[in-house]
């Protein structure tokens, strides 16, 4: 059942992105930045975690989940270490995504040329 | 040389295009004008390590072929007037290095083809040089990389986006020899009616095209019907109808002749859907003019043509800083003698 | 020199249209973006990409005995790898032209923005080309995400919620 909701929720988040690009005429960079912040705010309001439980990858795959993870990291560390945790914890959960993107992109650039 | 009206030159000594060449990439080679190009590459890399080197090679090759076509050696050439879309017009500068002739680099964006031809004709007409090469080039990937996004980036293009032509067109101008004559040139001025979207070049450039065409007919006292064909450089499917409406509003009877656009002629928009609204880039008007149009003139199909090359003079930074897009259009009249 | 054409009409030396008027004319000829079609395509492709993510996540959970929380990071890494491979093959941009936000919004879009920039700027060398330009497009996502998270964290700290969520 979660497969169905993953499809629907993931699709809908993408539709929001498409509306930002086509309707509000935002560039892709503006659109993704908006969605990341939206994900962060959604987590701050406590609504993103239930969405993840419900839709699985439909909520964790879109870029909104990046904002969610950043806030999670900050808040978890805030609880553990106090105020300084807000800064030190931000990248805790997103490290995998950023690291793999850097590593794979770098390795790719060593051997592959753009095709145009 | 004479001045006609405000901004039109009339060349008294009949400078003519005695040699020309066009070298294009795969998409242009698959288009409706493929038989008019001298050399077609079937890939974008052209055997080079970077897109920038590939663009340079196109211009170097086209200029060499144009010299061969004109029966000239590099040593006999007096000047090279060139330009392109790259920062600091490096493609032209490096080609000039290879040619080893006195060089004038100009930046007119996509209007460079006619800007260089007008200037080359002026040098020849004034007697300051006997043989002058005018040329320009553009490459799809260098332009995407510099002005928009990395070529493998997955962004969705709007339905009015244009596709930069990969190609170079060059012509050798001289008073002596055989070839179509450059009779007049109208130098354009900057027109900016507030379009800010860098993907909507057609709408940005249309006022410049209209302004130059109006100026040309005002200065010369001619009517559109004098020419068998009037083409704009790269207004494409959005810009051309806008220009037609602007000219209609100003009372210019363009229906007296055939009014088309190189960006629409160089691709088959039905089959080559990646070009969206049509072709653009310095190479667009250059390859269509030096290839297709001059071929038709040679065959006797066309006697008098007005080529109005249009350019958008924005920089990658200017639109990020919220500026609108200033544009320009230069017109050159080419006529077959006899 | 009289500014008259052969037909006797007086020609002005410039277009008699101002910016506002012109924008209206330009808008008339601007083909509208096919919003509905794009949204449908984005929905289906985006949904499919998330479905693939779900399948990968379940595979990690079943195969390596992970909880869904533990499987999240490897799943993201695999999605990124797939996106990088498609970018290298030169097909990602063609799919994205069709799918729009369907490939752009999932983490695949983030990976593509970094990989495409890295590939493109290899021409300028590894340090000044690849290294300096890799985050050209993805940088704003990271910057805004971090700043937003920071502000939210500070607000939470002020309001004394500690680390628990609302």
Coordinates of C-alpha atoms in Angstrom, one line a residue:
Chain A
X1 CA 0.0 0.0 0.0
X2 CA 2.8 2.3 0.8
X3 CA 4.0 1.9 -2.9
X4 CA 0.7 3.5 -4.0
X5 CA 1.1 6.5 -1.6
X6 CA 4.8 6.8 -2.5
X7 CA 3.7 7.3 -6.1
X8 CA 0.9 9.7 -5.4
X9 CA 2.6 11.9 -2.8
X10 CA 5.9 12.0 -4.7
X11 CA 4.0 12.9 -7.9
X12 CA 2.1 15.6 -6.1
X13 CA 5.2 17.2 -4.7
X14 CA 6.6 17.2 -8.2
X15 CA 3.4 18.9 -9.5
X16 CA 3.9 21.7 -6.9
X17 CA 7.4 22.1 -8.3
X18 CA 6.1 22.2 -11.9
X19 CA 3.5 24.8 -10.9
X20 CA 6.3 27.0 -9.4
X21 CA 8.3 26.7 -12.6
X22 CA 5.5 27.1 -15.2
X23 CA 3.0 29.2 -13.2
X24 CA 5.2 31.4 -11.1
X25 CA 7.9 31.3 -13.8
X26 CA 10.6 30.5 -11.3
X27 CA 13.9 29.1 -12.4
X28 CA 14.8 25.5 -11.4
X29 CA 17.2 26.8 -8.8
X30 CA 14.6 29.1 -7.3
X31 CA 12.0 26.3 -7.3
X32 CA 14.2 23.8 -5.6
X33 CA 15.3 26.4 -3.0
X34 CA 11.7 27.2 -2.3
X35 CA 10.8 23.5 -1.9
X36 CA 13.8 22.9 0.4
X37 CA 12.7 25.7 2.7
X38 CA 9.1 24.4 2.5
X39 CA 10.3 21.0 3.6
X40 CA 12.2 22.6 6.5
X41 CA 9.1 24.6 7.6
X42 CA 6.9 21.6 7.2
X43 CA 9.2 19.7 9.6
X44 CA 9.2 22.6 12.0
X45 CA 5.4 22.4 12.1
X46 CA 5.6 18.7 12.7
X47 CA 3.8 17.6 9.5
X48 CA 6.6 16.2 7.5
X49 CA 7.5 13.2 9.7
X50 CA 3.9 11.8 9.6
X51 CA 4.1 12.3 5.8
X52 CA 7.2 10.2 5.7
X53 CA 5.6 7.4 7.7
X54 CA 2.7 7.5 5.4
X55 CA 4.2 7.9 2.0
X56 CA 7.7 6.5 2.5
X57 CA 9.9 7.3 -0.5
X58 CA 7.2 9.6 -1.8
X59 CA 8.3 12.0 0.9
X60 CA 11.9 11.1 1.3
X61 CA 13.0 11.2 -2.3
X62 CA 11.8 14.8 -3.3
X63 CA 14.1 17.6 -2.4
X64 CA 11.7 18.7 0.3
X65 CA 13.0 15.9 2.4
X66 CA 16.4 17.5 2.4
X67 CA 15.0 20.5 4.2
X68 CA 13.3 18.0 6.6
X69 CA 16.6 16.3 7.3
X70 CA 18.4 19.6 7.9
X71 CA 15.9 20.6 10.5
X72 CA 16.0 17.2 12.1
X73 CA 19.7 17.4 12.5
X74 CA 19.6 20.8 14.0
X75 CA 16.8 20.0 16.4
X76 CA 18.3 16.7 17.5
X77 CA 21.6 18.3 18.3
X78 CA 19.8 21.2 20.0
X79 CA 18.3 18.7 22.4
X80 CA 21.6 17.0 23.1
X81 CA 24.1 19.9 23.2
X82 CA 22.0 23.0 23.7
X83 CA 22.1 26.1 21.5
X84 CA 25.4 25.3 19.7
X85 CA 23.7 22.1 18.5
X86 CA 21.6 24.2 16.1
X87 CA 24.8 24.8 14.1
X88 CA 26.7 21.6 14.6
X89 CA 23.9 19.2 13.9
X90 CA 22.5 20.5 10.6
X91 CA 24.4 18.2 8.2
X92 CA 24.1 15.1 10.4
X93 CA 21.4 13.4 8.4
X94 CA 22.1 14.9 5.0
X95 CA 25.8 13.9 4.9
X96 CA 25.1 10.8 2.9
X97 CA 23.3 12.8 0.1
X98 CA 25.8 15.6 -0.2
X99 CA 28.8 13.3 0.1
X100 CA 27.6 10.8 -2.5
X101 CA 26.7 13.6 -4.9
X102 CA 30.1 15.2 -4.6
X103 CA 32.0 11.9 -4.8
X104 CA 30.1 10.5 -7.7
X105 CA 30.1 13.7 -9.7
X106 CA 33.8 14.1 -9.2
X107 CA 34.5 10.5 -10.3
X108 CA 32.3 11.0 -13.3
X109 CA 34.1 14.2 -14.3
X110 CA 37.4 12.3 -14.3
X111 CA 36.2 9.9 -17.0
X112 CA 33.2 11.3 -18.8
X113 CA 32.9 14.2 -21.2
X114 CA 29.5 16.0 -21.6
X115 CA 27.6 14.9 -24.7
X116 CA 26.0 18.3 -25.5
Chain B
X1 CA 31.2 55.7 -49.9
X2 CA 28.2 57.9 -49.0
X3 CA 25.9 58.3 -46.1
X4 CA 22.2 57.9 -46.9
X5 CA 19.9 59.5 -44.4
X6 CA 20.7 59.0 -40.8
X7 CA 22.4 55.6 -40.6
X8 CA 22.8 54.0 -44.0
X9 CA 26.0 53.5 -46.0
X10 CA 26.0 53.3 -49.7
X11 CA 29.1 51.6 -51.2
X12 CA 30.2 53.4 -54.4
X13 CA 33.0 51.0 -55.5
X14 CA 30.9 47.8 -55.6
X15 CA 32.6 45.6 -53.0
X16 CA 31.6 42.1 -53.7
X17 CA 31.8 38.7 -52.0
X18 CA 34.4 36.8 -54.1
X19 CA 34.7 33.8 -51.9
X20 CA 32.7 32.2 -49.1
X21 CA 32.3 29.1 -47.0
X22 CA 30.1 27.6 -44.4
X23 CA 30.9 24.8 -41.9
X24 CA 28.1 23.4 -39.7
X25 CA 27.3 20.8 -37.1
X26 CA 25.0 17.7 -37.1
X27 CA 21.7 19.4 -36.4
X28 CA 22.2 21.9 -39.2
X29 CA 23.3 19.1 -41.5
X30 CA 20.0 17.4 -40.9
X31 CA 18.0 20.5 -41.6
X32 CA 16.3 21.6 -44.9
X33 CA 19.4 23.7 -46.0
X34 CA 21.9 20.9 -45.6
X35 CA 22.9 20.8 -49.3
X36 CA 23.9 24.5 -49.1
X37 CA 26.7 24.0 -46.6
X38 CA 30.2 23.3 -47.6
X39 CA 31.1 21.0 -44.7
X40 CA 28.9 19.2 -42.2
X41 CA 30.3 17.6 -39.0
X42 CA 28.3 14.7 -37.7
X43 CA 29.2 15.4 -34.0
X44 CA 29.5 18.4 -31.7
X45 CA 33.0 17.7 -30.4
X46 CA 34.6 18.0 -33.8
X47 CA 37.6 16.0 -32.5
X48 CA 38.4 18.6 -29.9
X49 CA 38.7 18.3 -26.1
X50 CA 36.5 21.2 -25.2
X51 CA 33.4 22.9 -26.8
X52 CA 35.4 26.1 -27.0
X53 CA 38.1 24.5 -29.1
X54 CA 35.4 23.0 -31.3
X55 CA 33.9 26.4 -31.9
X56 CA 37.2 27.9 -32.8
X57 CA 37.9 25.0 -35.2
X58 CA 34.7 25.8 -37.1
X59 CA 35.7 29.4 -37.7
X60 CA 39.2 28.4 -38.6
X61 CA 38.0 25.9 -41.1
X62 CA 35.4 28.2 -42.6
X63 CA 37.8 31.0 -43.0
X64 CA 40.3 28.7 -44.7
X65 CA 37.7 27.4 -47.1
X66 CA 36.5 30.9 -47.9
X67 CA 40.1 31.9 -48.9
X68 CA 40.4 28.8 -51.1
X69 CA 37.0 29.7 -52.7
X70 CA 38.3 33.2 -53.3
X71 CA 41.6 31.9 -54.7
X72 CA 43.6 33.7 -52.1
X73 CA 46.3 32.8 -49.7
X74 CA 46.5 34.0 -46.1
X75 CA 49.3 36.3 -47.2
X76 CA 47.2 38.1 -49.7
X77 CA 44.4 38.8 -47.2
X78 CA 44.6 42.3 -45.8
X79 CA 42.2 42.2 -42.8
X80 CA 40.0 39.8 -40.8
X81 CA 36.9 41.3 -39.2
X82 CA 35.4 38.8 -36.9
X83 CA 33.3 38.2 -33.8
X84 CA 31.4 35.6 -31.8
X85 CA 29.4 35.0 -28.7
X86 CA 32.2 33.9 -26.4
X87 CA 33.5 36.1 -23.6
X88 CA 36.1 38.4 -25.0
X89 CA 35.3 36.9 -28.5
X90 CA 38.0 34.3 -28.0
X91 CA 37.0 32.1 -30.9
X92 CA 37.6 35.0 -33.4
X93 CA 40.8 36.0 -31.7
X94 CA 42.3 32.6 -31.8
X95 CA 41.2 32.2 -35.5
X96 CA 42.9 35.5 -36.2
X97 CA 46.0 34.1 -34.6
X98 CA 45.9 31.3 -37.1
X99 CA 45.2 33.6 -40.0
X100 CA 48.0 35.9 -39.0
X101 CA 46.4 38.9 -40.6
X102 CA 45.5 42.4 -39.1
X103 CA 42.4 41.8 -37.1
X104 CA 39.4 43.8 -36.0
X105 CA 37.3 42.0 -33.4
X106 CA 33.7 43.1 -32.9
X107 CA 30.9 42.0 -30.6
X108 CA 27.4 42.1 -32.0
X109 CA 26.1 38.9 -30.6
X110 CA 23.9 37.3 -33.3
X111 CA 24.1 40.4 -35.5
X112 CA 27.9 39.9 -36.0
X113 CA 27.5 38.4 -39.4
X114 CA 26.2 41.6 -41.0
X115 CA 28.2 43.8 -38.7
X116 CA 31.4 42.2 -39.9
X117 CA 30.2 42.2 -43.6
X118 CA 29.3 45.9 -43.4
X119 CA 32.6 46.8 -41.9
X120 CA 34.6 44.6 -44.3
X121 CA 32.8 46.2 -47.2
X122 CA 33.6 49.6 -45.8
X123 CA 37.3 48.8 -45.6
X124 CA 37.3 47.6 -49.2
X125 CA 35.2 50.4 -50.5
X126 CA 37.4 53.0 -49.0
X127 CA 40.5 51.5 -50.5
X128 CA 42.1 50.7 -47.1
X129 CA 42.2 47.1 -48.0
X130 CA 41.9 45.0 -51.2
X131 CA 40.8 41.7 -49.6
X132 CA 39.0 41.5 -46.3
X133 CA 37.6 38.4 -44.6
X134 CA 34.3 38.8 -42.6
X135 CA 33.3 35.9 -40.5
X136 CA 31.6 34.6 -37.4
X137 CA 30.8 31.4 -35.6
X138 CA 28.6 30.0 -32.9
X139 CA 28.4 26.6 -31.2
X140 CA 25.4 25.2 -29.3
X141 CA 27.3 23.9 -26.3
X142 CA 29.6 26.9 -25.7
X143 CA 26.6 29.1 -25.6
X144 CA 24.6 26.9 -23.3
X145 CA 27.6 26.6 -21.0
X146 CA 28.3 30.4 -20.9
X147 CA 24.8 31.9 -21.0
X148 CA 22.5 29.3 -19.6
X149 CA 23.1 25.9 -18.0
X150 CA 25.7 23.0 -18.3
X151 CA 24.8 21.0 -21.4
X152 CA 23.8 17.9 -19.4
X153 CA 21.6 19.8 -17.0
X154 CA 18.0 18.7 -17.0
X155 CA 16.1 21.9 -17.2
X156 CA 12.9 22.2 -19.2
X157 CA 13.0 24.8 -21.9
X158 CA 9.9 27.0 -22.4
X159 CA 8.1 26.8 -25.8
X160 CA 9.7 30.0 -27.0
X161 CA 13.3 29.0 -26.4
X162 CA 15.7 29.0 -29.3
X163 CA 18.5 26.6 -30.3
X164 CA 22.0 28.0 -31.0
X165 CA 23.3 27.1 -34.4
X166 CA 26.6 25.2 -34.5
X167 CA 28.2 26.7 -37.5
X168 CA 30.5 29.2 -39.1
X169 CA 30.0 31.4 -42.1
X170 CA 32.8 33.5 -43.8
X171 CA 33.0 35.7 -46.8
X172 CA 35.9 37.4 -48.6
X173 CA 35.1 40.9 -49.8
X174 CA 37.0 42.7 -52.6
X175 CA 36.5 45.2 -55.3
X176 CA 38.0 42.9 -57.9
X177 CA 36.6 39.6 -59.0
X178 CA 33.2 38.0 -59.4
X179 CA 30.5 37.8 -56.9
X180 CA 27.3 39.4 -55.6
X181 CA 27.7 43.1 -54.7
X182 CA 27.2 44.7 -51.3
X183 CA 25.4 47.8 -52.2
X184 CA 24.2 49.3 -48.8
X185 CA 24.3 48.7 -45.1
X186 CA 22.1 50.2 -42.4
X187 CA 23.8 50.3 -39.0
X188 CA 21.4 49.6 -36.2
X189 CA 21.0 51.2 -32.8
X190 CA 20.2 49.6 -29.5
X191 CA 16.5 49.0 -28.9
X192 CA 15.3 47.8 -25.5
X193 CA 11.7 47.6 -24.8
X194 CA 12.0 46.0 -21.5
X195 CA 12.0 42.2 -22.2
X196 CA 13.9 40.5 -19.4
X197 CA 13.5 36.8 -20.1
X198 CA 16.8 35.5 -21.6
X199 CA 14.9 32.6 -23.1
X200 CA 12.6 34.9 -25.1
X201 CA 15.2 36.3 -27.5
X202 CA 12.7 36.7 -30.3
X203 CA 10.5 39.1 -28.4
X204 CA 13.6 41.0 -27.2
X205 CA 15.1 41.4 -30.6
X206 CA 12.0 42.1 -32.7
X207 CA 11.9 45.9 -32.0
X208 CA 15.6 46.2 -33.1
X209 CA 14.8 44.4 -36.4
X210 CA 11.8 46.6 -37.0
X211 CA 13.7 49.8 -36.2
X212 CA 16.6 48.9 -38.6
X213 CA 14.2 47.9 -41.4
X214 CA 12.2 51.1 -40.9
X215 CA 15.5 53.1 -40.9
X216 CA 16.7 51.4 -44.0
X217 CA 13.7 52.2 -46.1
X218 CA 13.5 55.7 -44.7
X219 CA 17.2 56.4 -45.5
X220 CA 17.2 54.9 -48.9
X221 CA 13.7 55.9 -50.0
X222 CA 13.2 52.3 -51.3
X223 CA 10.3 50.1 -50.7
X224 CA 10.3 46.4 -49.5
X225 CA 9.3 45.3 -53.0
X226 CA 12.8 46.4 -54.3
X227 CA 14.2 43.2 -52.7
X228 CA 13.3 39.7 -53.7
X229 CA 13.8 38.5 -50.2
X230 CA 14.3 40.1 -46.8
X231 CA 15.5 37.9 -44.0
X232 CA 16.1 38.6 -40.3
X233 CA 18.9 36.7 -38.5
X234 CA 17.3 34.8 -35.7
X235 CA 13.9 36.1 -34.6
X236 CA 12.4 32.6 -35.0
X237 CA 8.8 31.7 -34.5
X238 CA 8.0 34.2 -31.8
X239 CA 10.1 37.2 -33.0
X240 CA 9.2 37.2 -36.7
X241 CA 5.4 37.6 -36.3
X242 CA 6.0 40.4 -33.7
X243 CA 8.3 42.2 -36.1
X244 CA 5.7 41.8 -38.9
X245 CA 3.1 43.4 -36.6
X246 CA 5.4 46.2 -35.6
X247 CA 6.3 46.9 -39.3
X248 CA 2.6 46.8 -40.2
X249 CA 1.8 49.3 -37.5
X250 CA 4.4 51.6 -38.9
X251 CA 3.0 51.3 -42.4
X252 CA 5.9 49.4 -44.0
X253 CA 4.4 47.2 -46.8
X254 CA 6.4 44.1 -46.2
X255 CA 3.9 42.1 -48.1
X256 CA 5.5 43.4 -51.3
X257 CA 8.2 40.8 -50.8
X258 CA 9.1 37.6 -49.1
X259 CA 9.9 38.2 -45.5
X260 CA 11.5 35.3 -43.7
X261 CA 13.9 34.5 -40.9
X262 CA 17.2 32.5 -40.9
X263 CA 16.3 30.9 -37.6
X264 CA 13.2 29.4 -39.2
X265 CA 14.9 28.4 -42.4
X266 CA 17.8 26.5 -41.0
X267 CA 15.8 23.8 -39.1
X268 CA 12.8 21.7 -39.7
X269 CA 10.9 22.6 -36.6
X270 CA 8.4 19.7 -37.0
X271 CA 11.1 17.0 -37.2
X272 CA 13.8 18.6 -35.1
X273 CA 11.7 19.4 -32.1
X274 CA 14.7 20.1 -29.9
X275 CA 15.1 23.5 -31.6
X276 CA 11.7 24.6 -30.2
X277 CA 11.2 28.1 -31.6
X278 CA 14.0 28.0 -34.1
X279 CA 17.7 28.7 -34.6
X280 CA 19.7 31.5 -33.1
X281 CA 23.4 32.4 -32.7
X282 CA 26.0 34.2 -34.8
X283 CA 26.3 31.2 -37.0
X284 CA 22.6 31.2 -37.9
X285 CA 22.4 34.2 -40.2
X286 CA 26.0 33.7 -41.3
X287 CA 25.6 30.1 -42.5
X288 CA 22.2 30.8 -44.1
X289 CA 23.4 33.9 -45.9
X290 CA 26.9 32.7 -47.0
X291 CA 25.5 29.2 -47.9
X292 CA 21.8 29.1 -48.9
X293 CA 21.1 32.7 -49.9
X294 CA 24.2 33.3 -51.9
X295 CA 23.7 29.9 -53.6
X296 CA 20.3 31.0 -54.7
X297 CA 21.7 34.3 -55.9
X298 CA 24.3 32.5 -57.9
X299 CA 21.7 30.3 -59.5
X300 CA 19.7 33.4 -60.4
X301 CA 16.8 32.7 -58.1
X302 CA 17.3 35.9 -56.2
X303 CA 18.7 39.2 -57.4
X304 CA 18.4 41.5 -54.4
X305 CA 18.4 40.5 -50.8
X306 CA 18.4 42.4 -47.6
X307 CA 19.8 40.5 -44.6
X308 CA 18.9 42.0 -41.2
X309 CA 21.0 40.2 -38.6
X310 CA 19.6 40.6 -35.1
X311 CA 21.6 40.4 -31.8
X312 CA 20.7 40.4 -28.1
X313 CA 23.4 42.2 -26.2
X314 CA 23.0 40.8 -22.8
X315 CA 25.7 39.2 -20.6
X316 CA 25.3 36.2 -18.3
X317 CA 25.4 38.6 -15.4
X318 CA 23.2 41.4 -16.7
X319 CA 19.9 39.5 -16.5
X320 CA 20.8 38.0 -13.2
X321 CA 21.1 41.5 -12.0
X322 CA 17.6 42.2 -13.2
X323 CA 18.4 44.1 -16.3
X324 CA 16.4 43.9 -19.5
X325 CA 17.9 42.9 -22.8
X326 CA 19.3 45.5 -25.2
X327 CA 19.2 44.4 -28.8
X328 CA 20.5 45.6 -32.1
X329 CA 20.0 44.7 -35.8
X330 CA 22.3 45.5 -38.7
X331 CA 21.1 45.3 -42.3
X332 CA 23.2 44.6 -45.4
X333 CA 21.8 44.7 -49.0
X334 CA 23.4 42.2 -51.4
X335 CA 22.6 42.4 -55.1
X336 CA 23.5 40.3 -58.1
X337 CA 24.9 42.4 -60.9
X338 CA 23.5 42.2 -64.4
Chain C
X1 CA 16.5 64.9 -46.6
X2 CA 12.8 64.6 -46.4
X3 CA 11.7 61.7 -44.2
X4 CA 9.2 60.3 -46.6
X5 CA 8.9 57.0 -48.3
X6 CA 7.9 56.5 -51.9
X7 CA 4.3 56.0 -50.8
X8 CA 4.4 59.5 -49.3
X9 CA 3.9 58.4 -45.7
X10 CA 5.8 60.3 -43.1
X11 CA 8.2 57.9 -41.3
X12 CA 9.2 58.4 -37.7
X13 CA 12.8 57.6 -36.9
X14 CA 11.8 55.2 -34.2
X15 CA 9.1 52.8 -33.3
X16 CA 6.1 54.7 -32.0
X17 CA 5.5 52.1 -29.3
X18 CA 6.5 52.3 -25.6
X19 CA 7.5 49.5 -23.3
X20 CA 4.1 48.9 -21.8
X21 CA 2.5 48.7 -25.2
X22 CA 5.2 46.5 -26.5
X23 CA 5.0 44.0 -23.7
X24 CA 1.3 43.5 -24.6
X25 CA 2.2 42.8 -28.2
X26 CA 5.0 40.4 -27.2
X27 CA 2.7 38.6 -24.8
X28 CA 0.3 38.0 -27.6
X29 CA 2.8 36.0 -29.5
X30 CA 4.4 34.2 -26.6
X31 CA 3.3 30.6 -26.8
X32 CA 1.8 29.7 -23.4
X33 CA 3.5 27.0 -21.4
X34 CA 1.5 23.8 -21.5
X35 CA 1.0 23.9 -17.7
X36 CA -1.6 21.1 -17.5
X37 CA 0.4 18.7 -19.7
X38 CA 3.6 19.5 -17.9
X39 CA 1.9 18.8 -14.5
X40 CA 0.6 15.5 -15.6
X41 CA 4.0 14.4 -16.9
X42 CA 5.6 15.7 -13.7
X43 CA 3.1 13.7 -11.6
X44 CA 3.7 10.5 -13.4
X45 CA 7.5 10.7 -13.7
X46 CA 7.9 12.1 -10.2
X47 CA 5.7 9.4 -8.8
X48 CA 7.7 6.7 -10.7
X49 CA 11.0 8.1 -9.5
X50 CA 9.7 7.9 -5.9
X51 CA 8.4 4.4 -6.6
X52 CA 11.8 3.4 -7.6
X53 CA 13.1 4.9 -4.4
X54 CA 10.6 3.0 -2.4
X55 CA 11.6 -0.2 -4.1
X56 CA 15.3 0.4 -3.4
X57 CA 14.5 1.3 0.3
X58 CA 12.5 -1.9 0.7
X59 CA 15.4 -3.9 -0.9
X60 CA 17.8 -2.5 1.7
X61 CA 15.4 -3.2 4.5
X62 CA 14.8 -6.7 3.4
X63 CA 18.3 -7.6 2.1
X64 CA 20.4 -5.9 4.8
X65 CA 17.9 -6.0 7.6
X66 CA 17.6 -2.3 8.1
X67 CA 14.9 -0.1 9.6
X68 CA 13.3 2.4 7.3
X69 CA 15.4 5.2 9.1
X70 CA 18.6 3.3 8.5
X71 CA 17.8 2.6 4.9
X72 CA 17.1 6.2 4.1
X73 CA 20.7 7.2 3.5
X74 CA 21.8 4.3 1.3
X75 CA 18.6 4.8 -0.7
X76 CA 19.4 8.4 -1.4
X77 CA 23.0 7.4 -2.3
X78 CA 21.7 4.9 -4.8
X79 CA 19.2 7.4 -6.4
X80 CA 22.1 9.8 -6.7
X81 CA 24.2 7.2 -8.4
X82 CA 21.5 6.4 -10.9
X83 CA 21.1 10.1 -11.7
X84 CA 24.8 10.6 -12.1
X85 CA 25.0 7.6 -14.5
X86 CA 22.1 8.9 -16.6
X87 CA 23.7 12.3 -16.7
X88 CA 26.9 10.7 -17.9
X89 CA 25.1 8.8 -20.6
X90 CA 23.7 12.0 -21.9
X91 CA 20.1 10.9 -21.5
X92 CA 19.1 12.7 -18.3
X93 CA 18.7 16.1 -20.0
X94 CA 16.5 14.5 -22.7
X95 CA 14.3 12.8 -20.0
X96 CA 14.1 16.0 -18.0
X97 CA 13.1 18.2 -21.0
X98 CA 10.0 15.9 -21.1
X99 CA 9.4 15.3 -17.4
X100 CA 10.2 18.8 -16.0
X101 CA 9.8 18.8 -12.3
X102 CA 9.2 15.0 -12.4
X103 CA 13.0 14.5 -12.5
X104 CA 13.9 17.9 -11.1
X105 CA 12.2 17.8 -7.8
X106 CA 13.4 14.4 -6.6
X107 CA 17.0 14.1 -5.3
X108 CA 17.9 13.0 -8.8
X109 CA 17.6 16.7 -9.9
X110 CA 20.0 17.7 -7.2
X111 CA 22.5 15.1 -8.3
X112 CA 22.1 16.0 -11.9
X113 CA 22.8 19.7 -11.2
X114 CA 26.0 18.8 -9.6
X115 CA 27.1 16.1 -12.0
X116 CA 26.3 18.2 -15.1
X117 CA 28.3 21.2 -13.7
X118 CA 31.2 18.9 -12.9
X119 CA 31.3 17.3 -16.3
X120 CA 31.0 20.6 -18.1
X121 CA 33.7 22.4 -16.2
X122 CA 36.3 19.5 -16.4
X123 CA 37.5 21.5 -19.4
X124 CA 38.9 24.1 -16.9
X125 CA 40.7 21.5 -14.9
X126 CA 39.9 19.6 -11.7
X127 CA 40.5 22.4 -9.1
X128 CA 39.3 25.6 -10.8
X129 CA 36.9 23.8 -13.1
X130 CA 35.3 20.8 -11.4
X131 CA 36.0 21.8 -7.8
X132 CA 34.9 25.4 -8.0
X133 CA 31.9 24.9 -10.2
X134 CA 30.3 21.7 -8.9
X135 CA 27.9 23.6 -6.7
X136 CA 27.0 26.2 -9.3
X137 CA 23.4 25.2 -9.5
X138 CA 23.0 23.1 -6.4
X139 CA 24.6 25.6 -4.0
X140 CA 21.4 27.7 -3.5
X141 CA 19.5 24.6 -2.4
X142 CA 22.1 23.8 0.3
X143 CA 22.5 27.4 1.4
X144 CA 18.8 28.1 1.7
X145 CA 18.1 24.7 3.4
X146 CA 20.8 25.3 6.0
X147 CA 19.8 28.9 6.7
X148 CA 16.2 27.8 7.0
X149 CA 17.1 25.0 9.4
X150 CA 19.3 27.4 11.4
X151 CA 16.5 29.9 11.8
X152 CA 14.0 27.2 12.7
X153 CA 16.5 25.8 15.2
X154 CA 17.0 29.2 16.8
X155 CA 13.2 29.8 17.0
X156 CA 12.8 26.4 18.7
X157 CA 15.6 27.2 21.1
X158 CA 14.0 30.5 22.0
X159 CA 10.6 29.0 22.4
X160 CA 12.1 26.5 24.8
X161 CA 10.9 23.4 22.9
X162 CA 14.3 21.9 23.3
X163 CA 14.7 19.2 20.6
X164 CA 11.3 17.7 20.5
X165 CA 9.0 18.6 17.6
X166 CA 5.7 20.3 17.9

